[in-house]
PDB file of C-alpha atoms in Angstrom:
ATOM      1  CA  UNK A   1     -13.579 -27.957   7.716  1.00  0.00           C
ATOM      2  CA  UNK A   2     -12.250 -32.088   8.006  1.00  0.00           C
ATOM      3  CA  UNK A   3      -8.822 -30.182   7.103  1.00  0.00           C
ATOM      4  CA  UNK A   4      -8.430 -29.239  10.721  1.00  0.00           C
ATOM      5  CA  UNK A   5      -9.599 -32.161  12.144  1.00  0.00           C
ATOM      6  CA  UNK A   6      -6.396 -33.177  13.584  1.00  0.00           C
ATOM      7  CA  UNK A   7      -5.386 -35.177  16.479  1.00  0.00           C
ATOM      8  CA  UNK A   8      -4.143 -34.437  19.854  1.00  0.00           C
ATOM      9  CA  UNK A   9      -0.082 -35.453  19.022  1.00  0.00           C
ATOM     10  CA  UNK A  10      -0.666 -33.774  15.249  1.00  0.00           C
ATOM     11  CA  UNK A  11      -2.066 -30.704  16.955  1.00  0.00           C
ATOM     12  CA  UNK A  12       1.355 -30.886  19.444  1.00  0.00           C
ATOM     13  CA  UNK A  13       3.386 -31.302  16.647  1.00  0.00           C
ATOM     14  CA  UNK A  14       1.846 -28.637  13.973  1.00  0.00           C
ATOM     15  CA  UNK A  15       2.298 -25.980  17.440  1.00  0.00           C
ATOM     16  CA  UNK A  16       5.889 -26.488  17.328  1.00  0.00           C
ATOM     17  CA  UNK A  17       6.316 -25.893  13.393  1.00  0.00           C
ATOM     18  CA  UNK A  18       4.052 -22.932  13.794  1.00  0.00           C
ATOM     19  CA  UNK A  19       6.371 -21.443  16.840  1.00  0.00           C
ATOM     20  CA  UNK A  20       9.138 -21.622  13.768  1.00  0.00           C
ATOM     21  CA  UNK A  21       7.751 -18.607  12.900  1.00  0.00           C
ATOM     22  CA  UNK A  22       8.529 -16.665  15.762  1.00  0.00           C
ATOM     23  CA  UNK A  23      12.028 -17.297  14.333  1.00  0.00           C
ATOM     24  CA  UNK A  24      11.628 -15.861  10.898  1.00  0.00           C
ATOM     25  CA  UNK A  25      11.005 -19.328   9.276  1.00  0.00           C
ATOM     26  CA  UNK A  26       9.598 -19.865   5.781  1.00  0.00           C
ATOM     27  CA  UNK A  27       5.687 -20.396   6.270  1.00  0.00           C
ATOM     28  CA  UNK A  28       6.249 -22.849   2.770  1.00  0.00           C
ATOM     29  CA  UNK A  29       8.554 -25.011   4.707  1.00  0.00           C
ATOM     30  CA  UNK A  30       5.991 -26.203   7.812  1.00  0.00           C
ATOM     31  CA  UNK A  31       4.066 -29.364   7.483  1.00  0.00           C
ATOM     32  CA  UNK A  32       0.998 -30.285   6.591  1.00  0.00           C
ATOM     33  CA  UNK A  33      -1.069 -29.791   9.451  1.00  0.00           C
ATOM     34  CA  UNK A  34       0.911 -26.926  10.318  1.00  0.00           C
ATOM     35  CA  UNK A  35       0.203 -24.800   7.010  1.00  0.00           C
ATOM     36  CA  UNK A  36      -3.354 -25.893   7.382  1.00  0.00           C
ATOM     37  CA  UNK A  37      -3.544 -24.045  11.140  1.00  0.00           C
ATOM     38  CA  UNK A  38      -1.696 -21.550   9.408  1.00  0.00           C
ATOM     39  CA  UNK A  39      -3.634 -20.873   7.005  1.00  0.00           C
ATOM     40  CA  UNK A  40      -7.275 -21.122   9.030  1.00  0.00           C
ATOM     41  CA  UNK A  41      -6.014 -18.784  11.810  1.00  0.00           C
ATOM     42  CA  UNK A  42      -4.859 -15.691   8.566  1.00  0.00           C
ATOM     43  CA  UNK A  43      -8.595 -16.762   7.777  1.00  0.00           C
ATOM     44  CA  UNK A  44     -10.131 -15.743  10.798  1.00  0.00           C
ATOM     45  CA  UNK A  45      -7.748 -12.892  11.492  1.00  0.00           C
ATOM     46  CA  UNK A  46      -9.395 -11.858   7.519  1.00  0.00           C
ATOM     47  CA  UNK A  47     -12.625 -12.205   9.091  1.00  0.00           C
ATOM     48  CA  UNK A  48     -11.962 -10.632  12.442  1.00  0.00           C
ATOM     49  CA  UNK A  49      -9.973  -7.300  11.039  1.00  0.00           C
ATOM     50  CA  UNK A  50     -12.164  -6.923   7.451  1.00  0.00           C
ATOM     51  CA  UNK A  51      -9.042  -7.865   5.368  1.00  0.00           C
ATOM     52  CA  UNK A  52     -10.365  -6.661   2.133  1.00  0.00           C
ATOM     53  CA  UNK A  53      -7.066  -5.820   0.293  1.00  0.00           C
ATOM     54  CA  UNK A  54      -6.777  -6.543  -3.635  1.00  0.00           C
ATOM     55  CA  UNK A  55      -3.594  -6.810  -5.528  1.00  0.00           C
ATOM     56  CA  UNK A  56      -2.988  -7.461  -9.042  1.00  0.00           C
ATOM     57  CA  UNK A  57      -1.431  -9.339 -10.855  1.00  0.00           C
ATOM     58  CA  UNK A  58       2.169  -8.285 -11.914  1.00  0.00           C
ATOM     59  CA  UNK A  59       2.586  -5.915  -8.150  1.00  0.00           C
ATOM     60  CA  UNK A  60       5.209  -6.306  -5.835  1.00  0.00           C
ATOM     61  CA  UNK A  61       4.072  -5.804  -1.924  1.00  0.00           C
ATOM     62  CA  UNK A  62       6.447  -6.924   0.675  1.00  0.00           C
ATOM     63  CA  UNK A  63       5.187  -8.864   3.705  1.00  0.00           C
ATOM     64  CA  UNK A  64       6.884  -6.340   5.847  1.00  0.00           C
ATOM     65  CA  UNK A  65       4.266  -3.364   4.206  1.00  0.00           C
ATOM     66  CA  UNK A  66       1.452  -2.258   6.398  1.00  0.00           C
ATOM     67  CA  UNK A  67      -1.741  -2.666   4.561  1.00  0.00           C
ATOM     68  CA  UNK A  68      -5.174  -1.649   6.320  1.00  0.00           C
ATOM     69  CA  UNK A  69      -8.662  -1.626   5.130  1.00  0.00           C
ATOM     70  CA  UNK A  70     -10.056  -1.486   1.920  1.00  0.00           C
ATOM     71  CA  UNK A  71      -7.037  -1.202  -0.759  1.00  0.00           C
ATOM     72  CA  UNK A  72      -6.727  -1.749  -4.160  1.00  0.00           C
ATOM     73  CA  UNK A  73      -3.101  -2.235  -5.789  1.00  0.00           C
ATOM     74  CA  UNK A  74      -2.725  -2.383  -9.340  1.00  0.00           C
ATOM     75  CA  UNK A  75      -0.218  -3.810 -11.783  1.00  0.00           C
ATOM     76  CA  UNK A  76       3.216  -3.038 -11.282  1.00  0.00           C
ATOM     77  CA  UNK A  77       2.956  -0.999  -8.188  1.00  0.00           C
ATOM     78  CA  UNK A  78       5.922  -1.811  -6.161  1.00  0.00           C
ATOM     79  CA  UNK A  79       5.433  -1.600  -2.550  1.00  0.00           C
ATOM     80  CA  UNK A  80       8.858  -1.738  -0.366  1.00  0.00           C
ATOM     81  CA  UNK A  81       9.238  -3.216   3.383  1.00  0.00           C
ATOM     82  CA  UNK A  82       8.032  -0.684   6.136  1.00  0.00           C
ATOM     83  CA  UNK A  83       5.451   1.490   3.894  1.00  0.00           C
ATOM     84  CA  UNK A  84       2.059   2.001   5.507  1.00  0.00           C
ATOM     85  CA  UNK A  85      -1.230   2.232   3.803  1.00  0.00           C
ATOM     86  CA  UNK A  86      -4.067   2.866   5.940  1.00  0.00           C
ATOM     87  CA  UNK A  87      -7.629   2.920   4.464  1.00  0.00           C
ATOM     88  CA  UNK A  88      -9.545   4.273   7.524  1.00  0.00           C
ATOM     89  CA  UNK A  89     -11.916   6.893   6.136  1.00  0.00           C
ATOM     90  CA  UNK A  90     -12.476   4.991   2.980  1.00  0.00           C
ATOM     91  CA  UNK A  91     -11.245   2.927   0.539  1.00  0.00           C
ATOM     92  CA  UNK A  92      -7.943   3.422  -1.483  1.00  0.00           C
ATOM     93  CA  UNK A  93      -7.092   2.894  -4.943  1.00  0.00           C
ATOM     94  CA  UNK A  94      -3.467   2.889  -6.807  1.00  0.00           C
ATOM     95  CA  UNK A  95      -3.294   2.286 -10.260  1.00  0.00           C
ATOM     96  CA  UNK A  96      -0.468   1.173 -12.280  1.00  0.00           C
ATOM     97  CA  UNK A  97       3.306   1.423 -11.834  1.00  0.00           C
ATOM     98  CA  UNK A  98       3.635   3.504  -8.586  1.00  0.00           C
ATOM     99  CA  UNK A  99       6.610   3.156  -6.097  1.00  0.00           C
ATOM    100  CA  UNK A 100       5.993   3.223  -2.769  1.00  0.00           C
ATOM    101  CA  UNK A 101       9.189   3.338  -1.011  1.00  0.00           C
ATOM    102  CA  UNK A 102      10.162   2.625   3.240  1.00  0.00           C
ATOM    103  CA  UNK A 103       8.718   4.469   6.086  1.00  0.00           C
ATOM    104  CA  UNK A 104       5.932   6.255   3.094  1.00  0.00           C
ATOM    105  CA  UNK A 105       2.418   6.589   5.142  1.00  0.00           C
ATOM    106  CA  UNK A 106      -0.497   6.915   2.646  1.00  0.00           C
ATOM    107  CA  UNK A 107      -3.949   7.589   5.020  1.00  0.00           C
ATOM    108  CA  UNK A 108      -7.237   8.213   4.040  1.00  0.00           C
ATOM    109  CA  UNK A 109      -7.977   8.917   7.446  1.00  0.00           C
ATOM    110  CA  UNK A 110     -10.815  11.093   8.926  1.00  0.00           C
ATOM    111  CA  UNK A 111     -10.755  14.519   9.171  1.00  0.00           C
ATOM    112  CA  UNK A 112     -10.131  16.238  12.550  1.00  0.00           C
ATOM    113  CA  UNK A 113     -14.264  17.166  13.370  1.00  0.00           C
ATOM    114  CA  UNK A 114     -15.005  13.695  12.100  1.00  0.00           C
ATOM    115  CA  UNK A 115     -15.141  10.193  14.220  1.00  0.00           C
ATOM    116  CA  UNK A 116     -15.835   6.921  13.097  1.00  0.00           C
ATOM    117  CA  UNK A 117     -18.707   6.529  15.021  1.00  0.00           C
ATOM    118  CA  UNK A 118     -20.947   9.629  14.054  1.00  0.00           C
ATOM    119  CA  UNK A 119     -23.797   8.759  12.080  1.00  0.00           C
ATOM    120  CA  UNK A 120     -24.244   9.715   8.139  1.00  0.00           C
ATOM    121  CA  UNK A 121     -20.297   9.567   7.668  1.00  0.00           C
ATOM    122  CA  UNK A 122     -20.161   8.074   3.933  1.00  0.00           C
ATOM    123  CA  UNK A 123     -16.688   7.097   3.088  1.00  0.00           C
ATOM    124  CA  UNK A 124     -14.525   9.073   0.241  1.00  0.00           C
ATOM    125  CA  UNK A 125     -12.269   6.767  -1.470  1.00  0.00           C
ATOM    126  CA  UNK A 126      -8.740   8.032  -1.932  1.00  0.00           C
ATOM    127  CA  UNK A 127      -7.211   7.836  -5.911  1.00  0.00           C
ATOM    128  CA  UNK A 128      -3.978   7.515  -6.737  1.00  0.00           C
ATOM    129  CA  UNK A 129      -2.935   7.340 -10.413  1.00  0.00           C
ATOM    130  CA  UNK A 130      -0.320   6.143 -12.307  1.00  0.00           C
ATOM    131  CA  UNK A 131       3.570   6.020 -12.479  1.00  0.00           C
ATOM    132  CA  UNK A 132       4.005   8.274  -9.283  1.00  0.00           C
ATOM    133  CA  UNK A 133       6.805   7.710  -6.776  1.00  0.00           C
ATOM    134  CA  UNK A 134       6.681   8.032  -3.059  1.00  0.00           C
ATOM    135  CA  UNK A 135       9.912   8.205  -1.730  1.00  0.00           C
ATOM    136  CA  UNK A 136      11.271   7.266   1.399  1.00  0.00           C
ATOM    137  CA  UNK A 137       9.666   8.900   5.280  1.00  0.00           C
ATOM    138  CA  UNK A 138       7.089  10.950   3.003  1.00  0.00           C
ATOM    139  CA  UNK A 139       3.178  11.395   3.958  1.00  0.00           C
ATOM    140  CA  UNK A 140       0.775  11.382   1.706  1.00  0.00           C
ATOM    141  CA  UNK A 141      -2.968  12.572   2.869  1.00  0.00           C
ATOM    142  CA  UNK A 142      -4.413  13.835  -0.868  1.00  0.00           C
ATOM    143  CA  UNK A 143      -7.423  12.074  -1.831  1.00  0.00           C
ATOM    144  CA  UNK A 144      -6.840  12.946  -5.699  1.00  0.00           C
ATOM    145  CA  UNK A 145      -3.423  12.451  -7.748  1.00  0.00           C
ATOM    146  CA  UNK A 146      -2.821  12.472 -10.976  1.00  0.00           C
ATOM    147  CA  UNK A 147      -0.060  10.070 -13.163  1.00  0.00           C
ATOM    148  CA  UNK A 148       3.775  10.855 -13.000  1.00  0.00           C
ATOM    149  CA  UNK A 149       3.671  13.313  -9.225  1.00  0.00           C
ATOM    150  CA  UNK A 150       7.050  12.476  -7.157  1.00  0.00           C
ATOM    151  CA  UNK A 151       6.564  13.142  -3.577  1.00  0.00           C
ATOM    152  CA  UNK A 152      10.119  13.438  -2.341  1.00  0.00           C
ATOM    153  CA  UNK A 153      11.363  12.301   1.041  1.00  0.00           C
ATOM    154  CA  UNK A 154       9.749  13.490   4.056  1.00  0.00           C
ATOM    155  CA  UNK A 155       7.430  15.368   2.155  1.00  0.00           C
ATOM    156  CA  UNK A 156       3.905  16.102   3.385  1.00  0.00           C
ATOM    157  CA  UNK A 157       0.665  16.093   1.272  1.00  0.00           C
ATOM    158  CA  UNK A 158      -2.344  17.112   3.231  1.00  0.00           C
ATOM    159  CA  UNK A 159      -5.808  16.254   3.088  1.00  0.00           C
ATOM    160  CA  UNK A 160      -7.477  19.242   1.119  1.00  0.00           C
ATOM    161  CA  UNK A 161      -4.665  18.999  -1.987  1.00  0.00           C
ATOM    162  CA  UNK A 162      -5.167  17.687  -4.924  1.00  0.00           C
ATOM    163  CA  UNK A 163      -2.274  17.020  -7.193  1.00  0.00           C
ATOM    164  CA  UNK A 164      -3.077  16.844 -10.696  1.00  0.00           C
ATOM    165  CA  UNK A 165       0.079  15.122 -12.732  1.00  0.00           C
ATOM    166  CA  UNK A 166       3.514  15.875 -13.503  1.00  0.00           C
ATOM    167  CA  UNK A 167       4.463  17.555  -9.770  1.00  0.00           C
ATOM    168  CA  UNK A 168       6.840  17.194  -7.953  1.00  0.00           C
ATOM    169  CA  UNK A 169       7.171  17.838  -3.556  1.00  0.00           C
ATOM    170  CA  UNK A 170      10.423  18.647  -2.739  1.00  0.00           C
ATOM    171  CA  UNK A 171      12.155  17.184  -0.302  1.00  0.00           C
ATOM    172  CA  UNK A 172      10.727  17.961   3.886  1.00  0.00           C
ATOM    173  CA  UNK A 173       8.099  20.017   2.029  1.00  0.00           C
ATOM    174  CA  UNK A 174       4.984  21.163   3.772  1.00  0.00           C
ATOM    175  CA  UNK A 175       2.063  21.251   1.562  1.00  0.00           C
ATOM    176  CA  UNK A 176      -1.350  21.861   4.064  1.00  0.00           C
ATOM    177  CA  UNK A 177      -3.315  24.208   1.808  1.00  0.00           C
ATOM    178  CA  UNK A 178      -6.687  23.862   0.391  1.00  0.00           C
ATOM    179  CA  UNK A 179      -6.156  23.460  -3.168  1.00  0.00           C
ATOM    180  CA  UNK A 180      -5.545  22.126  -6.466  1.00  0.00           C
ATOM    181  CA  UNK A 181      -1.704  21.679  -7.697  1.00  0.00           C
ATOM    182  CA  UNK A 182      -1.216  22.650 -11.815  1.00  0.00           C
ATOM    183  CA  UNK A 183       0.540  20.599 -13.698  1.00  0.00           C
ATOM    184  CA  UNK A 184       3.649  19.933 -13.543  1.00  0.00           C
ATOM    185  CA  UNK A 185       4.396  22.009 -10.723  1.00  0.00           C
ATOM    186  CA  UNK A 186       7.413  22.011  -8.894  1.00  0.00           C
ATOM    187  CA  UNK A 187       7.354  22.918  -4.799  1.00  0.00           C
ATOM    188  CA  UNK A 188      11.063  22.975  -3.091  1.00  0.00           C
ATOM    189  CA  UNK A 189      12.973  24.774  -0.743  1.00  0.00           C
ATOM    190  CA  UNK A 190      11.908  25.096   3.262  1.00  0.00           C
ATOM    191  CA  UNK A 191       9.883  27.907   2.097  1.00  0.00           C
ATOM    192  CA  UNK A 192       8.166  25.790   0.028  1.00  0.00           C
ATOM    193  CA  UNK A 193       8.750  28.252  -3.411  1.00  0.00           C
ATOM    194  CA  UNK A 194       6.878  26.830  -6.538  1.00  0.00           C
ATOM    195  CA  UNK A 195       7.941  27.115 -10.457  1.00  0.00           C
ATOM    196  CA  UNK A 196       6.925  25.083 -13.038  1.00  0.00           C
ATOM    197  CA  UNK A 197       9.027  22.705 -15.182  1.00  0.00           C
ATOM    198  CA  UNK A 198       8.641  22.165 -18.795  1.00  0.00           C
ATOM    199  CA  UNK A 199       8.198  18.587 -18.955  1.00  0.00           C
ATOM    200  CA  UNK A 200       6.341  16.119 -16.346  1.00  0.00           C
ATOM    201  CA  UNK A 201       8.933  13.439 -14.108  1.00  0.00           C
ATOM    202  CA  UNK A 202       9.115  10.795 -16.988  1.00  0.00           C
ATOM    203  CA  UNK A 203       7.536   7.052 -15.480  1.00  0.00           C
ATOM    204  CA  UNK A 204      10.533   5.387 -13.206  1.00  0.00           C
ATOM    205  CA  UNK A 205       9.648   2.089 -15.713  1.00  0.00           C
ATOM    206  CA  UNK A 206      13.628   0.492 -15.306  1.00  0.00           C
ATOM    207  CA  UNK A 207      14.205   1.283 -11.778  1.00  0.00           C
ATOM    208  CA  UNK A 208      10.148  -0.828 -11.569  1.00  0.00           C
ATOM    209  CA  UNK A 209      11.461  -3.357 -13.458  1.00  0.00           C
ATOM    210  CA  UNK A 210      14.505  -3.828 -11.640  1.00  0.00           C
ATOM    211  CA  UNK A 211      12.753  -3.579  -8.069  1.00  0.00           C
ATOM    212  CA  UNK A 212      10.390  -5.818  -9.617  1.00  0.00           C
ATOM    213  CA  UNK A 213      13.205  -8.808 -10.586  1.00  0.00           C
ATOM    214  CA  UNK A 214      15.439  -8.020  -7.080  1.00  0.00           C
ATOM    215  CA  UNK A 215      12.912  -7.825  -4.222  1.00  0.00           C
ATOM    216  CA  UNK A 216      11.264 -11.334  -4.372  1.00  0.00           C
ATOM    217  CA  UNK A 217      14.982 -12.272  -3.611  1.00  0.00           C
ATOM    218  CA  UNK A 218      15.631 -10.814  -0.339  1.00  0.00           C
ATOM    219  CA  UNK A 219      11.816 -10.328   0.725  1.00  0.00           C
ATOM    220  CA  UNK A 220       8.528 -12.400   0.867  1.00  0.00           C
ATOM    221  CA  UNK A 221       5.453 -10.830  -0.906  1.00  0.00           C
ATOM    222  CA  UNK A 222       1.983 -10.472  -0.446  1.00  0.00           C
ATOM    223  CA  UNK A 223       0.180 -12.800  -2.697  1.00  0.00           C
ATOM    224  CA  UNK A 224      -1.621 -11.203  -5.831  1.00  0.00           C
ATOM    225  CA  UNK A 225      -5.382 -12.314  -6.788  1.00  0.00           C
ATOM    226  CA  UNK A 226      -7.005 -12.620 -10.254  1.00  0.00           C
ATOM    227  CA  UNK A 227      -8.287  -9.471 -11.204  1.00  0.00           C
ATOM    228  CA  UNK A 228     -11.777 -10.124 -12.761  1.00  0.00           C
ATOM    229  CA  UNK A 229     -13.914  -8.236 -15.338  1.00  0.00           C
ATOM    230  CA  UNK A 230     -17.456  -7.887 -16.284  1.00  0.00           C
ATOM    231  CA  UNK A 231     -17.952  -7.815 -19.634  1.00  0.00           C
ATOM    232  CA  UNK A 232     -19.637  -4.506 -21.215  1.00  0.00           C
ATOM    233  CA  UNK A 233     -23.271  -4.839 -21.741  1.00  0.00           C
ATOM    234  CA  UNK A 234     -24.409  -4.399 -25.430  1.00  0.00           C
TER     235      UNK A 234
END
């Protein structure tokens, strides 16, 4: 703790670089002392809130994403400015390669008979696969989905579906039924008609890698940890 241990004229002076960024500043640019308050107050706002949010290596997460609770983000998930991902119920897990575009909400939120405070409420984590895309002002409740699903925009997923892989929402689609999606199913129209394509979306891997090399350039990102593993016992 002798890293705060500032004085009176250093504490004046660290105040002012920290009101810099009020005005959109760089948080690399403030001094010393400044980055050290900084850093201590995100420390206790981790400790306050439960900040328990794990990204791997290799993702992209804009500053400007919402990120609540207990989420895990893995490899080359690209998360855009304005998405929201809310781990209230339980915890939330997306694997590899996903896109989560602007205004997207992903909850795991309780269900309407349930409140946080009732007793013997164990949490349900929330699974998200790999190479799916959630594109822009879509809501995704499902607690199960599969690799290579495309919600389009506005879409709605509710709680009680599970997609499996390969399907695709259709635009301002309303999908609040109890069930589980097959393959590579395709749900458009306002009436919400279904078929079922031959082939599964193929994995957006450029448009990733492009994302990837053009949003650290107009956006700061959240910063990644080191992903450890425990070796298999023999």
């Amino acid at each position: 703790m002798s890293c705060f241990r500032i004085s009176k004229e250093d504490s004046q002076h660290a105040g002012e670089e920290l009101r810099a960024l009020r005005k959109g500043i760089d948080p690399t640019t403030l001094g010393a002392k400044a980055m050290c308050l900084y850093q201590y107050v995100l420390f206790l706002l981790m400790l306050i809130f439960g900040c328990s949010v794990k990204i791997a290596p290799g993702a992209v997460v804009c500053v400007e994403s919402e990120i609540k609770g207990d989420v895990t983000i893995g490899p080359r998930t690209v998360i855009h400015p304005k998405a929201r991902i809310i781990a209230e119920a339980g915890p939330i897990v997306i694997g590899e390669g996903n896109l989560i575009e602007e205004q997207t909400l992903i909850i795991n939120g309780y269900p309407e008979n349930i409140t946080p405070d009732m007793e013997d409420v164990e949490p349900k984590p929330m699974i998200i696969g790999t190479y799916n895309v959630f594109e822009v002002g879509c809501c995704s409740q499902a607690m199960k989905m599969g690799d290579n699903n495309v919600i389009e925009s506005k879409a709605f997923v509710g709680k009680n579906v599970i997609l499996t892989s390969g399907c695709v929402i259709g635009a301002c689609c309303n999908i609040s039924t109890h069930e589980v999606i097959p393959e590579n199913t395709v749900i458009y129209d306002a009436k919400c008609l279904r078929r079922v394509q031959t082939e599964r979306p193929q994995p957006q891997t450029l448009q990733l890698d492009f994302l990837m090399k053009i949003l650290p350039n107009y956006h700061h990102l959240k910063k990644t940890m080191k992903m450890t593993s425990t070796p298999a016992k023999s």
